[in-house]
Amino acid sequence: MSAKTERTFIAVKPDGVQRGLMGEIIKRFEQKGFRLVAMKFLQVCVLMVDQDAVASEDLLKQHYIDLKDRPFYPGLVKYMSSGPVLAMVWEGLNVVKTGRVMLGETNPADSKPGTIRGDFCIEVGRNIIHGSDSVDSANTEISLWFKPEELVSFKSCAQQWIYE
Ligand code: CDP
Ligand code: MG
């Protein structure tokens, strides 16, 4: 895969969906010049026992596996399954790193205006968007959320006006 076809996994979390920010987020990635490769709208189910998420559906469990021992993990799984999410794959030069810059910091309080989290949210536990943090985790997350046949490759007619 050439550098220009690097891919990242971006998801609008349930709070971003409920707050009507899907279009705004898609717009930012589209206007930047990145290409949409895949998109699906889904709600992940979680088994709840006595208000605790004891067994999340494999997808979410796998997605946040690195955080499973953190104190906020049960709340995170509950939050991520509390409503639909918009899962997407975007493609382009350095899209993983640039995507993270466009998102801002994990804590919206540390995120600069002009970033998605800096512009649209306040608390770390309601930070509206997910973006892969490395090329390796992007590849893992893309294959977790999408089947290979759901990824669409196409040549944008704007390509030569975006890349020299
Ligand atoms: O999403 P990002 O990669 O920026 O951060 P992370 O460290 O991978 O954490 C994943 C998610 O866990 C965050 O986006 C927050 O939704 C949540 N989180 C939280 O609720 N409280 C924290 N102290 C840290 C993260
Ligand atoms: Mg992360």
Tab-separated table of N, CA, C and O and ligand atoms in Angstrom, residues 13 64 67 70 72 75-76 79-80 100 103-107 117 124-133, ligand 1:
chain	number	residue	atom	x	y	z
A	13	LYS	N	-18.910	8.617	18.084
A	13	LYS	CA	-19.436	7.885	19.248
A	13	LYS	C	-20.911	8.261	19.484
A	13	LYS	O	-21.415	9.224	18.879
A	64	TYR	N	-11.459	-1.880	22.600
A	64	TYR	CA	-10.813	-1.186	23.718
A	64	TYR	C	-10.038	-2.143	24.624
A	64	TYR	O	-9.861	-1.871	25.805
A	67	LEU	N	-7.465	-1.095	27.194
A	67	LEU	CA	-7.904	-0.271	28.332
A	67	LEU	C	-8.686	-1.081	29.358
A	67	LEU	O	-9.240	-0.529	30.301
A	70	ARG	N	-8.379	-0.362	33.082
A	70	ARG	CA	-8.493	1.022	33.539
A	70	ARG	C	-9.825	1.223	34.253
A	70	ARG	O	-10.823	0.585	33.911
A	72	PHE	N	-12.012	3.467	34.159
A	72	PHE	CA	-13.128	3.999	33.367
A	72	PHE	C	-13.650	3.002	32.332
A	72	PHE	O	-14.627	3.287	31.645
A	75	GLY	N	-17.482	2.013	32.327
A	75	GLY	CA	-18.265	3.172	31.891
A	75	GLY	C	-18.084	3.446	30.406
A	75	GLY	O	-19.022	3.831	29.709
A	76	LEU	N	-16.872	3.201	29.917
A	76	LEU	CA	-16.566	3.430	28.501
A	76	LEU	C	-17.363	2.465	27.614
A	76	LEU	O	-17.962	2.879	26.613
A	79	TYR	N	-21.015	3.480	27.715
A	79	TYR	CA	-21.181	4.690	26.877
A	79	TYR	C	-21.169	4.334	25.394
A	79	TYR	O	-22.060	4.747	24.627
A	80	MET	N	-20.219	3.519	24.979
A	80	MET	CA	-20.078	3.187	23.547
A	80	MET	C	-21.229	2.335	23.025
A	80	MET	O	-21.452	2.273	21.827
A	100	ARG	N	-5.612	12.182	13.903
A	100	ARG	CA	-5.505	12.444	15.345
A	100	ARG	C	-5.359	13.948	15.604
A	100	ARG	O	-5.909	14.466	16.579
A	103	LEU	N	-8.732	15.415	15.380
A	103	LEU	CA	-9.570	15.079	16.537
A	103	LEU	C	-9.269	15.971	17.738
A	103	LEU	O	-10.169	16.335	18.483
A	104	GLY	N	-7.990	16.277	17.963
A	104	GLY	CA	-7.569	16.958	19.188
A	104	GLY	C	-7.124	15.934	20.217
A	104	GLY	O	-6.927	14.769	19.894
A	105	GLU	N	-6.956	16.379	21.460
A	105	GLU	CA	-6.470	15.498	22.523
A	105	GLU	C	-7.610	14.634	23.063
A	105	GLU	O	-8.786	14.970	22.894
A	106	THR	N	-7.240	13.553	23.764
A	106	THR	CA	-8.255	12.665	24.366
A	106	THR	C	-9.183	13.462	25.275
A	106	THR	O	-10.407	13.294	25.232
A	107	ASN	N	-8.596	14.341	26.096
A	107	ASN	CA	-9.405	15.199	26.965
A	107	ASN	C	-9.737	16.499	26.216
A	107	ASN	O	-8.842	17.266	25.878
A	117	ARG	N	-12.619	17.717	18.912
A	117	ARG	CA	-12.906	17.692	20.355
A	117	ARG	C	-12.800	19.078	20.970
A	117	ARG	O	-13.526	19.405	21.904
A	124	VAL	N	-13.872	14.281	29.034
A	124	VAL	CA	-13.161	13.149	28.428
A	124	VAL	C	-14.079	11.946	28.205
A	124	VAL	O	-13.931	11.210	27.221
A	125	GLY	N	-15.023	11.765	29.096
A	125	GLY	CA	-15.946	10.627	28.982
A	125	GLY	C	-17.058	10.836	27.965
A	125	GLY	O	-17.894	9.947	27.751
A	126	ARG	N	-17.099	11.993	27.339
A	126	ARG	CA	-18.081	12.283	26.279
A	126	ARG	C	-17.363	13.053	25.177
A	126	ARG	O	-17.720	14.188	24.855
A	127	ASN	N	-16.326	12.401	24.610
A	127	ASN	CA	-15.460	13.140	23.672
A	127	ASN	C	-15.776	12.865	22.200
A	127	ASN	O	-14.952	13.088	21.322
A	128	ILE	N	-16.958	12.390	21.932
A	128	ILE	CA	-17.681	12.308	20.637
A	128	ILE	C	-17.061	11.542	19.456
A	128	ILE	O	-17.771	11.209	18.510
A	129	ILE	N	-15.750	11.290	19.510
A	129	ILE	CA	-15.135	10.678	18.316
A	129	ILE	C	-13.965	9.785	18.702
A	129	ILE	O	-13.262	10.054	19.677
A	130	HIS	N	-13.788	8.725	17.926
A	130	HIS	CA	-12.624	7.846	18.048
A	130	HIS	C	-11.786	7.963	16.781
A	130	HIS	O	-12.331	8.063	15.684
A	131	GLY	N	-10.468	7.907	16.933
A	131	GLY	CA	-9.570	7.820	15.786
A	131	GLY	C	-8.382	6.937	16.135
A	131	GLY	O	-7.837	7.035	17.235
A	132	SER	N	-7.982	6.072	15.210
A	132	SER	CA	-6.857	5.161	15.460
A	132	SER	C	-5.607	5.946	15.832
A	132	SER	O	-5.351	7.019	15.288
A	133	ASP	N	-4.784	5.358	16.740
A	133	ASP	CA	-3.605	6.095	17.211
A	133	ASP	C	-2.304	5.671	16.523
A	133	ASP	O	-1.260	6.249	16.783
B	1	CDP	O1	-9.714	8.038	22.257
B	1	CDP	P1	-8.237	8.262	22.513
B	1	CDP	O2	-7.370	7.341	21.710
B	1	CDP	O3	-7.863	9.707	22.363
B	1	CDP	O4	-7.980	7.930	24.065
B	1	CDP	P2	-7.687	6.537	24.808
B	1	CDP	O5	-6.679	6.802	25.853
B	1	CDP	O6	-7.412	5.450	23.827
B	1	CDP	O7	-9.068	6.264	25.549
B	1	CDP	C1	-10.172	5.762	24.839
B	1	CDP	C2	-11.405	6.465	25.322
B	1	CDP	O8	-11.622	6.162	26.691
B	1	CDP	C3	-11.381	7.985	25.283
B	1	CDP	O9	-11.593	8.519	23.990
B	1	CDP	C4	-12.501	8.319	26.236
B	1	CDP	O10	-13.763	8.121	25.612
B	1	CDP	C5	-12.322	7.232	27.306
B	1	CDP	N1	-11.565	7.721	28.467
B	1	CDP	C6	-12.253	8.082	29.606
B	1	CDP	O11	-13.485	7.992	29.652
B	1	CDP	N2	-11.565	8.571	30.703
B	1	CDP	C7	-10.242	8.679	30.679
B	1	CDP	N3	-9.600	9.146	31.749
B	1	CDP	C8	-9.531	8.307	29.510
B	1	CDP	C9	-10.208	7.832	28.420
